[in-house]
mmCIF file of C-alpha atoms in Angstrom:
data_model
loop_
_atom_site.group_PDB
_atom_site.id
_atom_site.type_symbol
_atom_site.label_atom_id
_atom_site.label_comp_id
_atom_site.label_asym_id
_atom_site.label_seq_id
_atom_site.Cartn_x
_atom_site.Cartn_y
_atom_site.Cartn_z
ATOM 1 C CA MET A 1 107.047 -281.953 -14.755
ATOM 2 C CA TYR A 2 105.165 -284.881 -13.249
ATOM 3 C CA ASN A 3 101.599 -284.748 -12.040
ATOM 4 C CA VAL A 4 101.158 -286.951 -8.897
ATOM 5 C CA ALA A 5 97.664 -287.659 -7.736
ATOM 6 C CA VAL A 6 97.816 -287.751 -3.944
ATOM 7 C CA ILE A 7 95.260 -289.739 -1.999
ATOM 8 C CA VAL A 8 94.935 -289.221 1.721
ATOM 9 C CA GLY A 9 93.245 -291.957 3.430
ATOM 10 C CA SER A 10 91.918 -290.102 6.349
ATOM 11 C CA LEU A 11 88.335 -288.126 5.865
ATOM 12 C CA ARG A 12 88.635 -286.212 9.296
ATOM 13 C CA LYS A 13 88.969 -282.622 9.003
ATOM 14 C CA ASP A 14 92.163 -282.060 11.046
ATOM 15 C CA SER A 15 93.889 -285.151 9.514
ATOM 16 C CA ILE A 16 97.492 -285.372 10.346
ATOM 17 C CA ASN A 17 97.992 -287.175 7.169
ATOM 18 C CA ARG A 18 96.433 -284.373 5.136
ATOM 19 C CA GLU A 19 98.792 -282.040 6.988
ATOM 20 C CA PHE A 20 101.615 -284.412 6.069
ATOM 21 C CA ALA A 21 100.544 -284.259 2.345
ATOM 22 C CA ARG A 22 100.342 -280.669 2.071
ATOM 23 C CA ALA A 23 103.781 -280.385 3.444
ATOM 24 C CA LEU A 24 104.969 -282.858 0.843
ATOM 25 C CA ALA A 25 103.379 -280.893 -1.913
ATOM 26 C CA LYS A 26 105.041 -277.799 -0.783
ATOM 27 C CA LEU A 27 108.525 -279.707 -0.336
ATOM 28 C CA ALA A 28 108.226 -280.897 -3.765
ATOM 29 C CA GLY A 29 110.633 -279.371 -6.358
ATOM 30 C CA PRO A 30 109.624 -278.109 -9.565
ATOM 31 C CA GLY A 31 109.604 -281.411 -11.240
ATOM 32 C CA LEU A 32 106.623 -282.903 -9.128
ATOM 33 C CA LYS A 33 103.161 -281.549 -8.816
ATOM 34 C CA LEU A 34 101.304 -282.960 -5.981
ATOM 35 C CA ASP A 35 97.476 -282.622 -6.038
ATOM 36 C CA LEU A 36 95.062 -283.817 -3.422
ATOM 37 C CA VAL A 37 92.215 -285.950 -4.992
ATOM 38 C CA ASN A 38 88.889 -286.176 -3.154
ATOM 39 C CA ILE A 39 87.671 -289.487 -1.841
ATOM 40 C CA ASP A 40 84.942 -288.563 0.721
ATOM 41 C CA ALA A 41 81.870 -288.638 -1.496
ATOM 42 C CA LEU A 42 82.394 -292.075 -2.707
ATOM 43 C CA PRO A 43 79.614 -294.534 -1.723
ATOM 44 C CA ILE A 44 80.732 -297.788 -0.159
ATOM 45 C CA TYR A 45 82.052 -299.873 -2.847
ATOM 46 C CA ASN A 46 79.235 -302.414 -4.145
ATOM 47 C CA GLN A 47 79.940 -304.602 -6.984
ATOM 48 C CA ASP A 48 76.277 -304.392 -8.151
ATOM 49 C CA PHE A 49 77.276 -300.969 -9.697
ATOM 50 C CA ASP A 50 80.365 -302.059 -11.582
ATOM 51 C CA ALA A 51 78.291 -301.702 -14.913
ATOM 52 C CA ASP A 52 76.921 -298.392 -14.060
ATOM 53 C CA MET A 53 79.563 -296.601 -11.611
ATOM 54 C CA PRO A 54 78.562 -293.623 -9.594
ATOM 55 C CA ALA A 55 79.917 -290.331 -11.093
ATOM 56 C CA GLU A 56 82.257 -289.678 -8.042
ATOM 57 C CA ALA A 57 84.075 -293.172 -8.910
ATOM 58 C CA ARG A 58 84.363 -292.439 -12.607
ATOM 59 C CA ARG A 59 85.759 -288.942 -11.410
ATOM 60 C CA LEU A 60 88.284 -290.828 -9.090
ATOM 61 C CA LYS A 61 89.251 -293.217 -12.072
ATOM 62 C CA ALA A 62 89.894 -290.214 -14.418
ATOM 63 C CA GLU A 63 92.078 -288.298 -12.041
ATOM 64 C CA ILE A 64 94.070 -291.420 -11.317
ATOM 65 C CA GLU A 65 94.464 -292.267 -14.994
ATOM 66 C CA ALA A 66 95.390 -288.597 -15.929
ATOM 67 C CA ALA A 67 98.307 -288.405 -13.118
ATOM 68 C CA ASP A 68 101.847 -289.719 -14.003
ATOM 69 C CA ALA A 69 101.761 -291.265 -10.647
ATOM 70 C CA VAL A 70 99.765 -291.755 -7.321
ATOM 71 C CA LEU A 71 101.037 -291.211 -3.967
ATOM 72 C CA LEU A 72 98.915 -292.899 -1.202
ATOM 73 C CA ILE A 73 99.212 -291.289 2.275
ATOM 74 C CA THR A 74 97.336 -293.733 4.854
ATOM 75 C CA PRO A 75 96.538 -293.467 8.612
ATOM 76 C CA GLU A 76 96.637 -296.862 10.539
ATOM 77 C CA HIS A 77 93.129 -297.763 11.804
ATOM 78 C CA ASN A 78 92.990 -301.033 13.432
ATOM 79 C CA ARG A 79 96.435 -302.260 12.224
ATOM 80 C CA SER A 80 95.356 -301.627 8.611
ATOM 81 C CA PHE A 81 94.855 -299.030 6.260
ATOM 82 C CA SER A 82 91.693 -296.851 6.391
ATOM 83 C CA THR A 83 88.366 -297.865 4.944
ATOM 84 C CA ALA A 84 88.180 -294.592 3.048
ATOM 85 C CA LEU A 85 91.264 -295.660 1.285
ATOM 86 C CA LYS A 86 90.327 -299.089 0.594
ATOM 87 C CA ASN A 87 87.033 -297.920 -0.711
ATOM 88 C CA ALA A 88 88.739 -295.514 -3.229
ATOM 89 C CA ILE A 89 91.247 -298.178 -4.241
ATOM 90 C CA ASP A 90 88.244 -300.768 -4.805
ATOM 91 C CA TRP A 91 86.213 -298.360 -6.792
ATOM 92 C CA ALA A 92 89.431 -297.310 -9.041
ATOM 93 C CA SER A 93 90.298 -301.165 -9.723
ATOM 94 C CA ARG A 94 86.747 -301.730 -11.332
ATOM 95 C CA PRO A 95 84.988 -302.827 -13.483
ATOM 96 C CA TYR A 96 87.011 -305.987 -14.187
ATOM 97 C CA GLY A 97 89.347 -305.356 -17.138
ATOM 98 C CA LYS A 98 89.378 -301.506 -16.643
ATOM 99 C CA SER A 99 91.407 -301.053 -13.710
ATOM 100 C CA SER A 100 93.041 -297.685 -13.195
ATOM 101 C CA TRP A 101 95.980 -299.145 -11.420
ATOM 102 C CA ALA A 102 97.779 -301.419 -13.793
ATOM 103 C CA GLY A 103 101.194 -300.288 -14.485
ATOM 104 C CA LYS A 104 100.998 -296.697 -12.536
ATOM 105 C CA PRO A 105 103.706 -295.883 -10.476
ATOM 106 C CA VAL A 106 102.662 -295.568 -6.787
ATOM 107 C CA ALA A 107 104.497 -294.611 -3.725
ATOM 108 C CA ILE A 108 103.243 -294.889 -0.182
ATOM 109 C CA ALA A 109 103.590 -292.988 2.867
ATOM 110 C CA GLY A 110 101.806 -292.684 6.303
ATOM 111 C CA ALA A 111 101.650 -290.792 9.442
ATOM 112 C CA SER A 112 100.454 -291.493 13.037
ATOM 113 C CA GLY A 113 101.090 -290.316 16.341
ATOM 114 C CA GLY A 114 102.519 -293.465 17.688
ATOM 115 C CA ASN A 115 106.068 -295.158 16.916
ATOM 116 C CA VAL A 116 104.673 -297.634 14.510
ATOM 117 C CA GLY A 117 103.907 -294.717 12.139
ATOM 118 C CA THR A 118 101.594 -296.785 10.041
ATOM 119 C CA ALA A 119 104.082 -299.530 9.193
ATOM 120 C CA VAL A 120 101.491 -302.389 9.573
ATOM 121 C CA ALA A 121 98.800 -300.608 7.569
ATOM 122 C CA GLN A 122 101.446 -300.098 4.831
ATOM 123 C CA GLN A 123 102.279 -303.768 4.555
ATOM 124 C CA HIS A 124 98.459 -304.371 3.845
ATOM 125 C CA LEU A 125 98.459 -301.697 1.331
ATOM 126 C CA ARG A 126 101.513 -303.402 -0.474
ATOM 127 C CA THR A 127 99.631 -306.566 -0.741
ATOM 128 C CA VAL A 128 96.543 -304.836 -2.339
ATOM 129 C CA LEU A 129 98.708 -302.803 -4.878
ATOM 130 C CA GLY A 130 100.829 -305.707 -5.893
ATOM 131 C CA HIS A 131 97.702 -307.689 -6.707
ATOM 132 C CA LEU A 132 96.538 -304.572 -8.774
ATOM 133 C CA ASP A 133 99.834 -304.609 -10.806
ATOM 134 C CA ALA A 134 100.850 -301.074 -9.593
ATOM 135 C CA ALA A 135 104.525 -300.369 -10.052
ATOM 136 C CA ILE A 136 105.162 -299.634 -6.410
ATOM 137 C CA LEU A 137 108.049 -297.909 -4.933
ATOM 138 C CA GLY A 138 110.022 -299.898 -2.626
ATOM 139 C CA GLN A 139 112.296 -297.476 -0.687
ATOM 140 C CA PRO A 140 112.254 -295.434 1.198
ATOM 141 C CA GLU A 141 109.803 -296.720 3.492
ATOM 142 C CA VAL A 142 108.027 -293.776 5.149
ATOM 143 C CA PHE A 143 106.769 -294.593 8.431
ATOM 144 C CA PHE A 144 106.146 -291.168 9.889
ATOM 145 C CA THR A 145 105.782 -290.323 13.641
ATOM 146 C CA PHE A 146 103.888 -287.178 13.599
ATOM 147 C CA LYS A 147 104.758 -284.857 16.570
ATOM 148 C CA PRO A 148 103.281 -281.523 17.537
ATOM 149 C CA GLY A 149 105.057 -278.647 15.683
ATOM 150 C CA LEU A 150 106.820 -280.785 12.981
ATOM 151 C CA VAL A 151 104.841 -279.171 10.427
ATOM 152 C CA ASP A 152 103.895 -275.636 10.921
ATOM 153 C CA LYS A 153 100.445 -273.858 9.915
ATOM 154 C CA ASP A 154 102.162 -272.898 6.406
ATOM 155 C CA SER A 155 102.845 -276.484 5.810
ATOM 156 C CA ASN A 156 106.769 -276.196 6.358
ATOM 157 C CA ILE A 157 108.612 -279.140 7.817
ATOM 158 C CA THR A 158 110.243 -277.514 10.774
ATOM 159 C CA ASP A 159 113.023 -280.209 11.258
ATOM 160 C CA GLU A 160 116.046 -280.040 8.767
ATOM 161 C CA SER A 161 116.625 -283.922 9.036
ATOM 162 C CA THR A 162 112.921 -284.844 8.277
ATOM 163 C CA ARG A 163 113.030 -282.518 5.469
ATOM 164 C CA GLU A 164 116.111 -284.148 3.857
ATOM 165 C CA PHE A 165 114.514 -287.501 4.380
ATOM 166 C CA LEU A 166 111.113 -286.463 2.576
ATOM 167 C CA ARG A 167 113.116 -284.529 -0.167
ATOM 168 C CA GLY A 168 114.914 -287.887 -0.666
ATOM 169 C CA PHE A 169 111.633 -289.821 -0.692
ATOM 170 C CA LEU A 170 110.384 -287.390 -3.498
ATOM 171 C CA ASN A 171 113.350 -287.648 -5.629
ATOM 172 C CA ARG A 172 113.098 -291.363 -5.519
ATOM 173 C CA LEU A 173 109.372 -291.039 -6.649
ATOM 174 C CA SER A 174 110.516 -288.673 -9.374
ATOM 175 C CA GLY A 175 113.175 -291.184 -10.552
ATOM 176 C CA TRP A 176 110.803 -294.040 -10.219
ATOM 177 C CA ILE A 177 108.186 -292.228 -12.506
ATOM 178 C CA ASP A 178 111.275 -291.648 -14.987
ATOM 179 C CA LEU A 179 111.960 -295.405 -15.091
ATOM 180 C CA ILE A 180 108.589 -296.558 -15.362
ATOM 181 C CA SER A 181 107.442 -294.314 -18.092
ATOM 182 C CA ARG A 182 110.679 -295.039 -20.121
ATOM 183 C CA ASP A 183 109.939 -298.785 -19.857
ATOM 184 C CA ARG A 184 106.394 -298.416 -20.568
ATOM 185 C CA GLN A 185 106.342 -295.595 -23.102
ATOM 186 C CA PRO A 186 109.586 -295.201 -25.113
ATOM 187 C CA GLN A 187 108.292 -292.676 -27.692
ATOM 188 C CA ALA A 188 106.871 -290.349 -24.943
ATOM 189 C CA ALA A 189 110.228 -290.538 -23.036
ATOM 190 C CA ALA A 190 112.178 -289.696 -26.204
ATOM 191 C CA ALA A 191 110.147 -286.875 -26.950
ATOM 192 C CA MET B 1 71.926 -319.998 23.749
ATOM 193 C CA ALA B 2 74.800 -317.855 22.826
ATOM 194 C CA LYS B 3 74.228 -314.912 20.429
ATOM 195 C CA VAL B 4 76.458 -314.524 17.462
ATOM 196 C CA ALA B 5 76.448 -311.344 15.601
ATOM 197 C CA VAL B 6 77.121 -312.182 11.995
ATOM 198 C CA ILE B 7 78.858 -309.477 9.832
ATOM 199 C CA VAL B 8 79.001 -310.332 6.031
ATOM 200 C CA GLY B 9 81.560 -308.248 4.081
ATOM 201 C CA SER B 10 79.780 -308.189 0.780
ATOM 202 C CA ILE B 11 76.812 -305.592 0.303
ATOM 203 C CA ARG B 12 76.053 -306.900 -3.022
ATOM 204 C CA LYS B 13 72.734 -308.405 -3.561
ATOM 205 C CA ASP B 14 73.667 -312.044 -4.740
ATOM 206 C CA SER B 15 76.705 -312.167 -2.449
ATOM 207 C CA LEU B 16 78.197 -315.487 -2.347
ATOM 208 C CA ASN B 17 79.091 -314.850 1.275
ATOM 209 C CA LYS B 18 75.702 -314.108 2.367
ATOM 210 C CA LYS B 19 74.549 -317.639 1.121
ATOM 211 C CA LEU B 20 77.745 -319.176 3.222
ATOM 212 C CA ALA B 21 76.236 -317.187 6.170
ATOM 213 C CA GLY B 22 72.858 -318.753 5.818
ATOM 214 C CA ALA B 23 74.356 -322.102 5.511
ATOM 215 C CA LEU B 24 76.223 -321.733 8.743
ATOM 216 C CA GLU B 25 73.181 -320.321 10.298
ATOM 217 C CA LYS B 26 71.356 -323.529 9.465
ATOM 218 C CA LEU B 27 74.096 -325.772 10.597
ATOM 219 C CA ALA B 28 74.427 -323.845 14.009
ATOM 220 C CA ALA B 29 70.532 -324.119 14.670
ATOM 221 C CA GLY B 30 69.889 -325.149 18.271
ATOM 222 C CA ARG B 31 73.389 -324.058 19.501
ATOM 223 C CA LEU B 32 74.128 -320.664 18.347
ATOM 224 C CA GLN B 33 71.488 -317.856 17.638
ATOM 225 C CA PHE B 34 72.678 -316.058 14.539
ATOM 226 C CA GLU B 35 71.920 -312.181 14.225
ATOM 227 C CA ARG B 36 72.835 -310.739 10.809
ATOM 228 C CA VAL B 37 74.439 -307.116 11.225
ATOM 229 C CA ARG B 38 73.413 -304.632 8.702
ATOM 230 C CA ILE B 39 76.285 -302.707 7.454
ATOM 231 C CA ASP B 40 75.279 -301.356 3.894
ATOM 232 C CA ASP B 41 73.831 -298.323 5.082
ATOM 233 C CA LEU B 42 76.600 -297.113 7.219
ATOM 234 C CA PRO B 43 78.335 -293.721 6.211
ATOM 235 C CA LEU B 44 82.134 -294.111 5.202
ATOM 236 C CA PHE B 45 84.161 -294.024 8.514
ATOM 237 C CA ASN B 46 85.376 -290.518 9.480
ATOM 238 C CA GLN B 47 86.869 -289.992 13.076
ATOM 239 C CA ASP B 48 85.263 -286.538 13.105
ATOM 240 C CA ASP B 49 81.869 -288.251 13.682
ATOM 241 C CA GLU B 50 82.995 -291.202 16.026
ATOM 242 C CA SER B 51 81.351 -289.452 19.334
ATOM 243 C CA ASN B 52 78.209 -288.298 17.418
ATOM 244 C CA PRO B 53 77.604 -291.123 14.812
ATOM 245 C CA THR B 54 74.653 -291.793 12.675
ATOM 246 C CA PRO B 55 71.707 -294.023 14.031
ATOM 247 C CA GLU B 56 72.921 -296.725 11.596
ATOM 248 C CA VAL B 57 76.256 -296.671 13.440
ATOM 249 C CA GLY B 58 74.556 -296.877 16.822
ATOM 250 C CA ARG B 59 72.381 -299.738 15.468
ATOM 251 C CA LEU B 60 75.479 -301.505 14.380
ATOM 252 C CA LYS B 61 77.161 -301.128 17.717
ATOM 253 C CA LYS B 62 74.112 -302.180 19.738
ATOM 254 C CA GLN B 63 73.769 -305.412 17.690
ATOM 255 C CA ILE B 64 77.357 -306.188 18.340
ATOM 256 C CA ARG B 65 77.211 -305.364 22.121
ATOM 257 C CA ASP B 66 74.212 -307.679 22.482
ATOM 258 C CA ALA B 67 75.915 -310.508 20.973
ATOM 259 C CA ASP B 68 78.121 -313.215 22.828
ATOM 260 C CA ALA B 69 80.433 -313.447 19.858
ATOM 261 C CA ILE B 70 81.086 -312.239 16.404
ATOM 262 C CA LEU B 71 81.340 -314.159 13.169
ATOM 263 C CA PHE B 72 83.037 -312.423 10.356
ATOM 264 C CA VAL B 73 82.105 -313.951 6.533
ATOM 265 C CA THR B 74 84.412 -312.117 4.193
ATOM 266 C CA PRO B 75 84.852 -311.858 0.589
ATOM 267 C CA GLU B 76 88.405 -310.824 -0.819
ATOM 268 C CA HIS B 77 88.462 -307.791 -2.954
ATOM 269 C CA ASN B 78 91.842 -307.092 -4.328
ATOM 270 C CA ARG B 79 93.501 -309.334 -1.904
ATOM 271 C CA SER B 80 92.180 -307.785 1.236
ATOM 272 C CA ILE B 81 88.823 -307.489 2.978
ATOM 273 C CA PRO B 82 86.128 -305.437 1.422
ATOM 274 C CA ALA B 83 85.776 -301.634 2.138
ATOM 275 C CA ALA B 84 82.272 -302.472 3.760
ATOM 276 C CA MET B 85 83.880 -305.001 6.456
ATOM 277 C CA LYS B 86 86.650 -302.505 7.179
ATOM 278 C CA ASN B 87 84.008 -299.951 7.564
ATOM 279 C CA ALA B 88 81.829 -301.612 9.966
ATOM 280 C CA ILE B 89 84.935 -302.797 12.052
ATOM 281 C CA ASP B 90 86.150 -299.176 12.328
ATOM 282 C CA TRP B 91 83.083 -297.698 13.209
ATOM 283 C CA ALA B 92 82.489 -300.601 15.682
ATOM 284 C CA THR B 93 85.838 -300.099 17.497
ATOM 285 C CA ARG B 94 85.629 -296.249 17.871
ATOM 286 C CA PRO B 95 85.947 -294.315 19.973
ATOM 287 C CA SER B 96 88.287 -296.795 21.612
ATOM 288 C CA ALA B 97 87.058 -296.416 25.045
ATOM 289 C CA GLN B 98 83.368 -297.207 23.727
ATOM 290 C CA SER B 99 84.457 -300.159 21.198
ATOM 291 C CA ALA B 100 81.589 -302.594 20.711
ATOM 292 C CA PHE B 101 84.227 -305.223 20.742
ATOM 293 C CA LYS B 102 85.010 -304.338 24.238
ATOM 294 C CA GLY B 103 84.376 -307.271 26.601
ATOM 295 C CA LYS B 104 83.960 -309.683 23.700
ATOM 296 C CA TRP B 105 86.123 -312.648 23.640
ATOM 297 C CA ALA B 106 85.495 -314.873 20.892
ATOM 298 C CA ALA B 107 85.417 -314.388 17.153
ATOM 299 C CA ALA B 108 85.742 -316.370 14.049
ATOM 300 C CA ILE B 109 86.342 -315.722 10.406
ATOM 301 C CA ILE B 110 85.435 -317.369 7.447
ATOM 302 C CA GLY B 111 85.031 -316.547 3.605
ATOM 303 C CA THR B 112 84.230 -317.594 0.360
ATOM 304 C CA SER B 113 85.127 -316.887 -3.161
ATOM 305 C CA ARG B 114 85.090 -318.740 -6.780
ATOM 306 C CA GLY B 115 88.911 -318.813 -7.111
ATOM 307 C CA ARG B 116 91.270 -321.370 -5.404
ATOM 308 C CA ILE B 117 92.615 -318.798 -3.021
ATOM 309 C CA SER B 118 89.171 -318.350 -1.507
ATOM 310 C CA THR B 119 89.721 -315.470 0.698
ATOM 311 C CA ALA B 120 92.779 -316.746 2.290
ATOM 312 C CA VAL B 121 94.889 -313.580 1.840
ATOM 313 C CA ALA B 122 91.940 -311.244 2.765
ATOM 314 C CA GLN B 123 91.476 -313.480 5.959
ATOM 315 C CA GLN B 124 95.102 -313.014 7.027
ATOM 316 C CA HIS B 125 94.544 -309.147 6.809
ATOM 317 C CA LEU B 126 91.316 -309.654 9.061
ATOM 318 C CA ARG B 127 93.230 -311.532 11.614
ATOM 319 C CA THR B 128 95.777 -308.770 12.043
ATOM 320 C CA ILE B 129 92.783 -306.218 12.539
ATOM 321 C CA LEU B 130 91.075 -308.303 14.891
ATOM 322 C CA SER B 131 93.873 -309.602 16.843
ATOM 323 C CA GLY B 132 93.944 -306.377 18.834
ATOM 324 C CA HIS B 133 90.446 -306.760 19.827
ATOM 325 C CA PHE B 134 89.583 -310.508 20.572
ATOM 326 C CA THR B 135 91.321 -312.841 23.007
ATOM 327 C CA ALA B 136 89.742 -315.822 21.432
ATOM 328 C CA LEU B 137 90.022 -315.718 17.621
ATOM 329 C CA LEU B 138 89.174 -319.274 16.286
ATOM 330 C CA GLY B 139 92.474 -320.180 14.858
ATOM 331 C CA SER B 140 91.582 -323.814 13.544
ATOM 332 C CA PRO B 141 89.899 -325.023 11.303
ATOM 333 C CA GLU B 142 90.946 -322.216 8.786
ATOM 334 C CA ALA B 143 87.923 -321.896 6.311
ATOM 335 C CA TYR B 144 88.777 -320.905 2.757
ATOM 336 C CA VAL B 145 85.540 -322.040 1.045
ATOM 337 C CA GLN B 146 85.830 -322.201 -2.692
ATOM 338 C CA PHE B 147 82.218 -321.557 -4.201
ATOM 339 C CA GLN B 148 81.002 -323.546 -7.010
ATOM 340 C CA ASP B 149 77.612 -322.939 -8.913
ATOM 341 C CA GLY B 150 74.884 -324.590 -6.691
ATOM 342 C CA LEU B 151 77.065 -325.312 -3.516
ATOM 343 C CA ILE B 152 74.626 -323.233 -1.464
ATOM 344 C CA ASP B 153 71.121 -322.299 -2.235
ATOM 345 C CA ASP B 154 69.360 -319.461 -0.884
ATOM 346 C CA GLN B 155 67.815 -321.322 1.745
ATOM 347 C CA GLY B 156 71.210 -322.433 3.264
ATOM 348 C CA ASN B 157 71.264 -325.942 1.991
ATOM 349 C CA VAL B 158 74.762 -327.230 1.084
ATOM 350 C CA SER B 159 74.662 -329.563 -1.904
ATOM 351 C CA ASP B 160 78.003 -331.375 -1.436
ATOM 352 C CA GLU B 161 78.275 -333.390 1.627
ATOM 353 C CA LYS B 162 82.023 -332.841 1.945
ATOM 354 C CA THR B 163 81.642 -329.305 2.449
ATOM 355 C CA GLN B 164 78.561 -329.815 4.535
ATOM 356 C CA LYS B 165 80.790 -331.814 7.074
ATOM 357 C CA PHE B 166 83.675 -329.216 6.849
ATOM 358 C CA LEU B 167 81.185 -326.223 7.623
ATOM 359 C CA GLN B 168 79.723 -328.298 10.527
ATOM 360 C CA GLY B 169 83.281 -329.007 11.905
ATOM 361 C CA PHE B 170 83.767 -325.070 11.686
ATOM 362 C CA ILE B 171 80.602 -324.385 13.665
ATOM 363 C CA ASP B 172 81.279 -327.139 16.140
ATOM 364 C CA SER B 173 84.884 -325.637 16.835
ATOM 365 C CA PHE B 174 83.415 -322.031 17.046
ATOM 366 C CA ALA B 175 80.545 -323.027 19.450
ATOM 367 C CA ALA B 176 83.069 -324.832 21.744
ATOM 368 C CA LEU B 177 85.290 -321.589 21.562
ATOM 369 C CA VAL B 178 82.288 -319.437 22.432
ATOM 370 C CA GLY B 179 81.218 -321.807 25.224
ATOM 371 C CA ALA B 180 84.836 -322.053 26.517
ATOM 372 C CA ALA B 181 85.678 -318.370 26.227
ATOM 373 C CA LYS B 182 82.710 -316.910 27.831
ATOM 374 C CA PRO B 183 83.629 -316.054 31.441
ATOM 375 C CA LYS B 184 81.443 -317.789 33.884
ATOM 376 C CA ASN B 185 80.291 -314.521 35.866
ATOM 377 C CA ASN B 186 79.608 -312.889 32.483
ATOM 378 C CA THR B 187 75.944 -313.347 31.886
#
């Protein structure tokens, strides 16, 4: 079983992206365990603290490093991904030489109420993760238009075709982790 | 004299971009009045608080509203803008009906770093983010300033003549845009 650290880019209480993340966690089969990572208590990134990182940033790094993969679920704010997500990514990328992202399998998804479905935000995110040398899952792209009732209060996805699409996404993520961990850790994969 | 709110995306003490902003302020003296906007004490953006923000957010929005134009001075962090810069923009633009950028026409982007990319990629992200908010976003010159030790001192003096001329040209273009873009009936 793979452990996936899920970072939701929205801090608001009734975030549709958190709802979406919970639905994905529920949809995931026994091979994939999705756990939400808390990012709302991080201070704003400041390079002056690289040498003596705040406890919250150290915890975030540890959670990312312990996971087999990271799933980033972002809203789109002003045609880019959220401040909270950029903040988490920047903290985890530091200090220099000790980034938590290098080689880490990462998948991206996002939900919004509009038709763009976070497509523009996700392109910015890909630029950043590419620079950080994360192993980014290319397809499927998940530009999710969130309509009321699509996820019920028990985190079930109510529409069958959406469920199938997202199941496919999670399967691809699982296969991607297989591939990357085989490539990077031959002994572990053989065991 | 037109007022320019200056947002520097780095919150570290010895920020190169703060030095760059200082140099630009000096070059603009007499034509554009620079007002530095403080962003290091803002909370992380949370939409739940947008209608009832902290006093620091209120101060940010007021400083922006009081200005005729905005200058964004950005470092590049991981091939995008810093969290601190995105945070200031997200707060300033929310809630959308009360965006502090509403009614603003002109803005410009500049940035410096030590590497050869010199914030070029971060600035493209920033253009995308700002394009929905400003009618007149200075297109040319693009200003990707490569910082070298001693290039700009803490008093805003530029040691290299070529860089000084380039920055002067940037300010000339920005001042012309601010003048041109400001509607005549908008006092």
